[in-house]
Short mmCIF file of C-alpha atoms in Angstrom, two decimals:
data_model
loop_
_atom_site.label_atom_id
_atom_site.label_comp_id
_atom_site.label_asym_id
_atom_site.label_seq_id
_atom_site.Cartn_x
_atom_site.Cartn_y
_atom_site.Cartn_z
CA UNK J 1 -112.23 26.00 137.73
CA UNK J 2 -115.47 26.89 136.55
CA UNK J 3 -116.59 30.64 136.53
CA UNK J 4 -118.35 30.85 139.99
CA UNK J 5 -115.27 28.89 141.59
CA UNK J 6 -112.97 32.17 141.57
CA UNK J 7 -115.40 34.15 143.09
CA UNK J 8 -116.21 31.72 145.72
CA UNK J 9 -112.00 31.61 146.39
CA UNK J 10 -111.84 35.12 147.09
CA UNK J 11 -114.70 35.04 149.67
CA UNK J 12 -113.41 32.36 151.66
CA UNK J 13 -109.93 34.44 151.90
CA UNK J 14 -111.44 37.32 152.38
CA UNK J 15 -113.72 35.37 155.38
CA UNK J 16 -110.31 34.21 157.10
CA UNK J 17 -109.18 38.41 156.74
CA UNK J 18 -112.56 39.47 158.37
CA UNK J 19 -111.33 39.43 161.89
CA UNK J 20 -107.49 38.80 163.56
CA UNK J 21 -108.25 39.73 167.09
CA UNK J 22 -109.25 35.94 167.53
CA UNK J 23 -110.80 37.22 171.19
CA UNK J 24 -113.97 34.87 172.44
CA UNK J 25 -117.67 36.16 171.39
CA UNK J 26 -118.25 36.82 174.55
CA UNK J 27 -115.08 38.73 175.55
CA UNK J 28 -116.49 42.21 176.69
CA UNK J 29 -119.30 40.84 178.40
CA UNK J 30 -117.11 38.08 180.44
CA UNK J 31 -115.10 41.47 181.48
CA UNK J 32 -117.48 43.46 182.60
CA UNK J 33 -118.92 40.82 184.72
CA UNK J 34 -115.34 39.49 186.13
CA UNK J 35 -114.70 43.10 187.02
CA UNK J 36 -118.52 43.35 188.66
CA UNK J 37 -117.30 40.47 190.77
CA UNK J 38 -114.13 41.87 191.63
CA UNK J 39 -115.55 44.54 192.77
CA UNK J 40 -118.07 42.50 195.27
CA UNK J 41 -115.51 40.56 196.61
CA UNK J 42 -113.59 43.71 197.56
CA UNK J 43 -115.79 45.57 198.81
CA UNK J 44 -116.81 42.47 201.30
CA UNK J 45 -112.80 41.69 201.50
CA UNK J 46 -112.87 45.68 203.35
CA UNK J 47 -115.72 44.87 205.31
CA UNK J 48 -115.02 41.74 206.86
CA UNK J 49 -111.24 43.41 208.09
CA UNK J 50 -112.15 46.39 209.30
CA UNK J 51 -114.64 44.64 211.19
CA UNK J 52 -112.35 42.31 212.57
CA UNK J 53 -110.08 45.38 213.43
CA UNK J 54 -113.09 47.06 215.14
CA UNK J 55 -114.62 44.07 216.80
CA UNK J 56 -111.26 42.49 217.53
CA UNK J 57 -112.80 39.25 216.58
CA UNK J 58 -109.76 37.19 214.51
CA UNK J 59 -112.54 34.69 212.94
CA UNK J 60 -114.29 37.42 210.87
CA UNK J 61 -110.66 38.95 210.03
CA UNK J 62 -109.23 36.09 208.94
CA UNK J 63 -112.16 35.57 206.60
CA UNK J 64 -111.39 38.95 205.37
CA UNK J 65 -107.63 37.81 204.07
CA UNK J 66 -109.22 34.71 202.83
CA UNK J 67 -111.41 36.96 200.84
CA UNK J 68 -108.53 38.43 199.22
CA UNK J 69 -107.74 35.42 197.61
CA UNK J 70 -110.70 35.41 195.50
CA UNK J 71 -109.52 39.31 194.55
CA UNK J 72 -106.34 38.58 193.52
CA UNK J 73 -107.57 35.36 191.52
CA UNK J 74 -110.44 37.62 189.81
CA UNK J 75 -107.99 40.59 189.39
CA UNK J 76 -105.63 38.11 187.33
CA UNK J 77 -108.88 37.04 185.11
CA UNK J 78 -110.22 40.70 184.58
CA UNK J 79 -106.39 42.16 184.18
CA UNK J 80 -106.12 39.68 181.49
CA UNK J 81 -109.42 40.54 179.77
CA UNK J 82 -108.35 44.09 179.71
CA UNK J 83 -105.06 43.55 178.24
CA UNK J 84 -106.19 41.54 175.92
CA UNK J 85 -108.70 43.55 174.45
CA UNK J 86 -106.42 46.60 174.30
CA UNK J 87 -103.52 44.46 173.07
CA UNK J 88 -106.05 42.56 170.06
CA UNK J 89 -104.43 44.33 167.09
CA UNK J 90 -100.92 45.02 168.25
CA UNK J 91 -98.90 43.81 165.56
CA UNK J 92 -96.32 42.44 167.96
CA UNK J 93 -98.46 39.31 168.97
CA UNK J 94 -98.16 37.13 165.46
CA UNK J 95 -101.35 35.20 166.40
CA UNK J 96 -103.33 37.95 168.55
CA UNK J 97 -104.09 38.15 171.98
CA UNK J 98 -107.01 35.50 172.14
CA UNK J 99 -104.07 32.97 174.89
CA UNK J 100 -104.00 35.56 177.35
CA UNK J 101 -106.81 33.53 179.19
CA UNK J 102 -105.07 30.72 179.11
CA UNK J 103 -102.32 32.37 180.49
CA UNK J 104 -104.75 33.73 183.39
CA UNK J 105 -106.50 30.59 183.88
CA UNK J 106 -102.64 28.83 184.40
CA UNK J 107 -101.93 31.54 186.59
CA UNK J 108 -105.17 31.20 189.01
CA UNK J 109 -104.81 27.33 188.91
CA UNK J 110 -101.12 27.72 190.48
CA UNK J 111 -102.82 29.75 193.14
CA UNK J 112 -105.75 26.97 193.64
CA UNK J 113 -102.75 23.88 193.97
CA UNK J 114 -101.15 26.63 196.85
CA UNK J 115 -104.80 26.77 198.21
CA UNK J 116 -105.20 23.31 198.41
CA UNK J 117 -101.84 22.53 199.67
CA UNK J 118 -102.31 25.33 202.89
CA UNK J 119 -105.75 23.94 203.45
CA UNK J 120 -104.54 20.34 203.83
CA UNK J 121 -101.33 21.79 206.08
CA UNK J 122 -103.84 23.63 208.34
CA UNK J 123 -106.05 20.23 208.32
CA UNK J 124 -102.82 18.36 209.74
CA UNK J 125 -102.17 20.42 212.41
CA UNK J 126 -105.47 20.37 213.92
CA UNK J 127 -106.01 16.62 213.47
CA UNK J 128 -102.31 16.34 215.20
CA UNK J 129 -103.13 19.22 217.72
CA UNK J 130 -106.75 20.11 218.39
CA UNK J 131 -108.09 23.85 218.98
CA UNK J 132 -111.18 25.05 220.54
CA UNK J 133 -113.46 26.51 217.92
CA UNK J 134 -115.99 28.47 218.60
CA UNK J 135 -119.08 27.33 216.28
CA UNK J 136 -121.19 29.86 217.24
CA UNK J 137 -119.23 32.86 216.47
CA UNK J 138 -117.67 31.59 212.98
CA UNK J 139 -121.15 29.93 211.67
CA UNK J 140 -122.70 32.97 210.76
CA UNK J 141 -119.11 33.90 209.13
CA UNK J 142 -119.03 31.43 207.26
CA UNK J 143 -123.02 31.27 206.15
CA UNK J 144 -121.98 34.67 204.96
CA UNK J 145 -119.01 33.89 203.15
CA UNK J 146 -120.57 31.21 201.82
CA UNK J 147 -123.84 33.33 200.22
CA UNK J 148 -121.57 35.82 199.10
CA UNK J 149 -119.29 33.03 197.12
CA UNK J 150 -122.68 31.66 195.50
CA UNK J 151 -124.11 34.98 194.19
CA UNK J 152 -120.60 35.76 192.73
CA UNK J 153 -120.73 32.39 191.49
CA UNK J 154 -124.14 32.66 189.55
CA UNK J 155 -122.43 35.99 188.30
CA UNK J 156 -119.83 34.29 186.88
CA UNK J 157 -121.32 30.74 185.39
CA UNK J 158 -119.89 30.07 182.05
CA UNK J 159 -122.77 30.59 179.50
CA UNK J 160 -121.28 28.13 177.05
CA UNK J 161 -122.83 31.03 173.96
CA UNK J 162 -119.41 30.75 172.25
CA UNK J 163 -118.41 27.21 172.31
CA UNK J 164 -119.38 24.37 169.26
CA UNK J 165 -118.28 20.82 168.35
CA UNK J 166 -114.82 21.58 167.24
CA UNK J 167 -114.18 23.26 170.49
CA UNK J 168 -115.97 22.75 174.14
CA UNK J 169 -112.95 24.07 176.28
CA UNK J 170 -115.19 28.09 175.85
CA UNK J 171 -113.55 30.57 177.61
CA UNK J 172 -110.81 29.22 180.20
CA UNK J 173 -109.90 32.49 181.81
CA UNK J 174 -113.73 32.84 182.90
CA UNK J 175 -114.12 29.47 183.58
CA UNK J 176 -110.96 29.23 186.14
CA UNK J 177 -111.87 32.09 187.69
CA UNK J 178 -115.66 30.39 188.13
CA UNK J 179 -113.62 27.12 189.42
CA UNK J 180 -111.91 29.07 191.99
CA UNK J 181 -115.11 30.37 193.79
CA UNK J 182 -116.47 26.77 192.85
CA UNK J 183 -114.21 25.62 194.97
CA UNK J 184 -114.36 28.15 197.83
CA UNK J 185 -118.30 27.89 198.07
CA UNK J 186 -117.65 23.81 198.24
CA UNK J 187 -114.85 23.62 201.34
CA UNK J 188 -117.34 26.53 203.32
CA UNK J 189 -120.36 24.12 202.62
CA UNK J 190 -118.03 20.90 204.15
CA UNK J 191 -117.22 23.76 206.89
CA UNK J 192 -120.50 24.60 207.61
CA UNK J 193 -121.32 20.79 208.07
CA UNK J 194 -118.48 20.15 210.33
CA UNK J 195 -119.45 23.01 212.47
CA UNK J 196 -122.48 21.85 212.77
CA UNK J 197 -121.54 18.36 214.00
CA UNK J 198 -119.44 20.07 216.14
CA UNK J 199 -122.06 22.14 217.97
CA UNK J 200 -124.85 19.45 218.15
CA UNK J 201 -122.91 16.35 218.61
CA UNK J 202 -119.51 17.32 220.10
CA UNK J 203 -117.75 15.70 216.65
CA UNK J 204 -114.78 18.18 216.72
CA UNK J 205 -112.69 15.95 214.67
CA UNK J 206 -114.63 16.92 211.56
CA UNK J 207 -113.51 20.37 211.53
CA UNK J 208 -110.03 18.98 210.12
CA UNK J 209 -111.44 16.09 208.01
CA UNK J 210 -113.53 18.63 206.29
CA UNK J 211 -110.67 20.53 205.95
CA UNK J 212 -108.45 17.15 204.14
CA UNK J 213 -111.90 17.07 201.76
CA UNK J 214 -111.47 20.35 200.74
CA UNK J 215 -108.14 19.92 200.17
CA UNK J 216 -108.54 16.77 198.07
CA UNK J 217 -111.32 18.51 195.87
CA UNK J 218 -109.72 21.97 195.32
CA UNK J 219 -106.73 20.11 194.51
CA UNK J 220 -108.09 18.01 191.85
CA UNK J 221 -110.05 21.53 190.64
CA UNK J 222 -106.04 22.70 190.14
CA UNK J 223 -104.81 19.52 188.40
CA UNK J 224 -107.43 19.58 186.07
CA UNK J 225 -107.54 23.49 185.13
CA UNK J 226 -103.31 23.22 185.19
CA UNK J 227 -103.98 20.17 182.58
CA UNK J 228 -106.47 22.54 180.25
CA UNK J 229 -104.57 25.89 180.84
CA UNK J 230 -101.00 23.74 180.02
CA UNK J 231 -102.11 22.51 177.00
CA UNK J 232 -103.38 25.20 174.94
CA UNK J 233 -100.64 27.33 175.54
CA UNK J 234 -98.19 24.24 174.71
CA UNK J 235 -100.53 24.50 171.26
CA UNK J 236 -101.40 20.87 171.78
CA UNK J 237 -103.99 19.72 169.18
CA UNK J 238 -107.41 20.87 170.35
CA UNK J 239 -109.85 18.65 168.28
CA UNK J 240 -109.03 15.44 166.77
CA UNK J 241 -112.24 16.16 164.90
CA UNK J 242 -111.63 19.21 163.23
CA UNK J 243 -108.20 17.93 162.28
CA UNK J 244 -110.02 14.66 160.70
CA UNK J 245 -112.59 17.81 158.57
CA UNK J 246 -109.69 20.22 157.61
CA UNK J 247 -108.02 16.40 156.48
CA UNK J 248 -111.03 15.38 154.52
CA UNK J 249 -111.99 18.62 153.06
CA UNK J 250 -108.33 19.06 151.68
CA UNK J 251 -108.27 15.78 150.12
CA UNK J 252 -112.01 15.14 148.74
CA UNK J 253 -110.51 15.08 144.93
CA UNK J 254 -107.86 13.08 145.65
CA UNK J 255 -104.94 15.28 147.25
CA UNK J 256 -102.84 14.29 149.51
CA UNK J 257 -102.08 16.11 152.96
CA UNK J 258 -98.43 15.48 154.09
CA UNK J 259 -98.40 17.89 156.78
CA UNK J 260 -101.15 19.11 159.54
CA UNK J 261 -100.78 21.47 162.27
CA UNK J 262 -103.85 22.49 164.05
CA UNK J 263 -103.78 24.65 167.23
CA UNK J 264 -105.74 26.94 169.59
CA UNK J 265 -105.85 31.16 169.04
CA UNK J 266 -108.13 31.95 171.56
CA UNK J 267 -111.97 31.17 172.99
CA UNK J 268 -113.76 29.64 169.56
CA UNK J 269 -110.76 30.22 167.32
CA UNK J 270 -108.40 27.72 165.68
CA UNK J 271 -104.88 28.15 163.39
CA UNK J 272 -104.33 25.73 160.82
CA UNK J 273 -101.22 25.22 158.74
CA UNK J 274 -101.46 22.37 156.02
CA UNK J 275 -99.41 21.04 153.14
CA UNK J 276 -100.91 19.52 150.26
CA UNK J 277 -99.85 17.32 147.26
CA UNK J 278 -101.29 17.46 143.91
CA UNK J 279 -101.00 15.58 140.76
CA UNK J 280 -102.88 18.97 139.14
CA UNK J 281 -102.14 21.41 141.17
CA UNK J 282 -104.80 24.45 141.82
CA UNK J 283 -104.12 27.88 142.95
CA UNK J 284 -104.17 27.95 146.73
CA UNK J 285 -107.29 29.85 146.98
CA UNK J 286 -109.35 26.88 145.72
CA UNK J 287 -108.26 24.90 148.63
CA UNK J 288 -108.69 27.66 151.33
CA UNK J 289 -112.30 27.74 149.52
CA UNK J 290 -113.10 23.93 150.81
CA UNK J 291 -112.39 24.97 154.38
CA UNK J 292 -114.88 28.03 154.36
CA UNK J 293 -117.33 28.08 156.75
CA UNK J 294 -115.75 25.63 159.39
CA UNK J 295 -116.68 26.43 162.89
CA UNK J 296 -114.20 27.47 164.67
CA UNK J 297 -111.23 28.44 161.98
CA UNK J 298 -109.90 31.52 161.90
CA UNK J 299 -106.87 31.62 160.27
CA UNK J 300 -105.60 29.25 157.77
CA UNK J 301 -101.88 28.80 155.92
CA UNK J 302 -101.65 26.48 152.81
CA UNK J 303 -98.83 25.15 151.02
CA UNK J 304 -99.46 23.59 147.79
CA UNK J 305 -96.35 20.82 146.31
CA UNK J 306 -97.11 18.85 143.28
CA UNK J 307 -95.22 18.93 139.33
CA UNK J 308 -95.33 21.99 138.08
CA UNK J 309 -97.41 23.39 141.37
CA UNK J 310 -97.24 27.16 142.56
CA UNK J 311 -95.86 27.07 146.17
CA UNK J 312 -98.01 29.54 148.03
CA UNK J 313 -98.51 30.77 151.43
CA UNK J 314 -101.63 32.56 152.15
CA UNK J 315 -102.29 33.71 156.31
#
């Protein structure tokens, strides 16, 4: 090693000590406006009941308990933000907190499949047995509902700040709780529609096939979250390209890797644990040193095997 190349070793391990919370960049700020959100949806959630109560009209309070939905699902998202931010140093979690989104985002996606599910039940039963609606008393509900949903949902849009090319999944606990109003703000849009074919051209049977389209879409908004959510906290490999870098960084001068596990920590942060063969073995830090400055890893554990070679952990 020449004289700079110690130097340089103790930098990079001292860049994979700078910070273990392994949180996104854009935790706190994703908090505050989940919780801003929370509170909106609330605050309309007590409105819309006790306005039912008071008006006895079962339309707006039954889009009062729908509203609760979207506070439990944004309670789960913010509740995990919290905890996870108070929890980021407790020595008790080996890899930090940074999966409680995931967790979250699992969580909220269970409750999306159950949406879907009760929306296409609902659908049924009208299509097999029709009720009266009355358009012009729920239309306004609805338009209301609706606006609400969208300003909560512009609230909420994923910036996409904290995400690169080793990792475009950015935070999943924001982004399911995004999905789930996504999806809310698209089956009162095909609602909308249908009541409006149903007040200007007598089309009542779109009420319920609107309903089956909702269904289908917030259901495939569940698959797909369950999918993302489920594998990260199965610590599937993220990023076939990162794994190929770490690879090819590790073996530029002719090493060998014989072992490569790559996984997720959290929003923007990766794990990697690698064993390397080496005819002339070098000290462990000169390897860590070839994988400084890689987007995206935070915390790195090397093993180096060769004749005569130092076996060496470093986390």
């Amino acid at each position: 090693m020449t004289t700079a190349e110690p130097q340089q070793a103790r930098e990079a391990l001292d860049a994979f000590r700078e910070d273990r919370t392994y949180l996104g960049a854009d935790h706190r700020r994703n908090e505050r406006r989940t919780w801003i959100v929370t509170g909106i949806c609330a605050v309309t959630l007590v409105a819309q009941v006790a306005g039912g109560l008071a008006f006895r009209s079962m339309a707006l309070t039954a889009s009062g308990l729908h509203m609760a939905a979207h506070v439990a699902a944004l309670l789960v998202a913010a509740g995990a933000y919290a905890l996870a931010r108070r929890h980021a140093e407790n020595p008790r979690f080996a890899f930090g907190t940074g999966k409680l989104g995931y967790l979250a985002g699992f969580a909220n996606a269970v409750v999306l499949a159950m949406t879907a599910l009760l929306i296409a039940v609902e659908s049924v039963q009208r299509l097999l047995a029709p009720e009266a609606v009355d358009y012009v008393s729920a239309f306004p509900i609805a338009a209301a509902g609706l606006a609400i949903t969208l300003v909560c949902m512009w609230l909420l849009r994923p910036t996409g700040g904290q995400s690169h090319r080793h990792d475009r999944e950015g935070d999943l606990n924001l982004t399911a709780a995004h999905l789930h109003l996504t999806a809310d703000a698209i089956v009162s849009m095909l609602a909308l529609i249908a009541m409006l074919a149903g007040m200007y051209l007598g089309w009542a049977v779109f009420d319920p096939l609107a309903g089956l389209v909702g269904a289908a879409l917030v259901g495939h908004f569940a698959w797909t979250l369950l999918k993302r959510a489920g594998l990260s906290l199965l610590d599937v490999n993220p990023s076939a390209e990162l794994t190929a870098e770490i690879r090819g960084r590790l073996e530029a001068d002719g090493e060998r890797v014989i072992d490569l596990h790559l996984w997720r920590l959290g929003p923007g942060h990766h794990a990697a644990i690698a064993v390397v063969t080496d005819d002339h073995p070098k000290p462990v830090e000169a390897y860590r040193a070839r994988l400084a400055g890689l987007p995206g890893l935070s915390h790195v554990t090397i093993e180096v095997r060769g004749a005569g070679a130092e076996h060496g952990h470093r986390h």
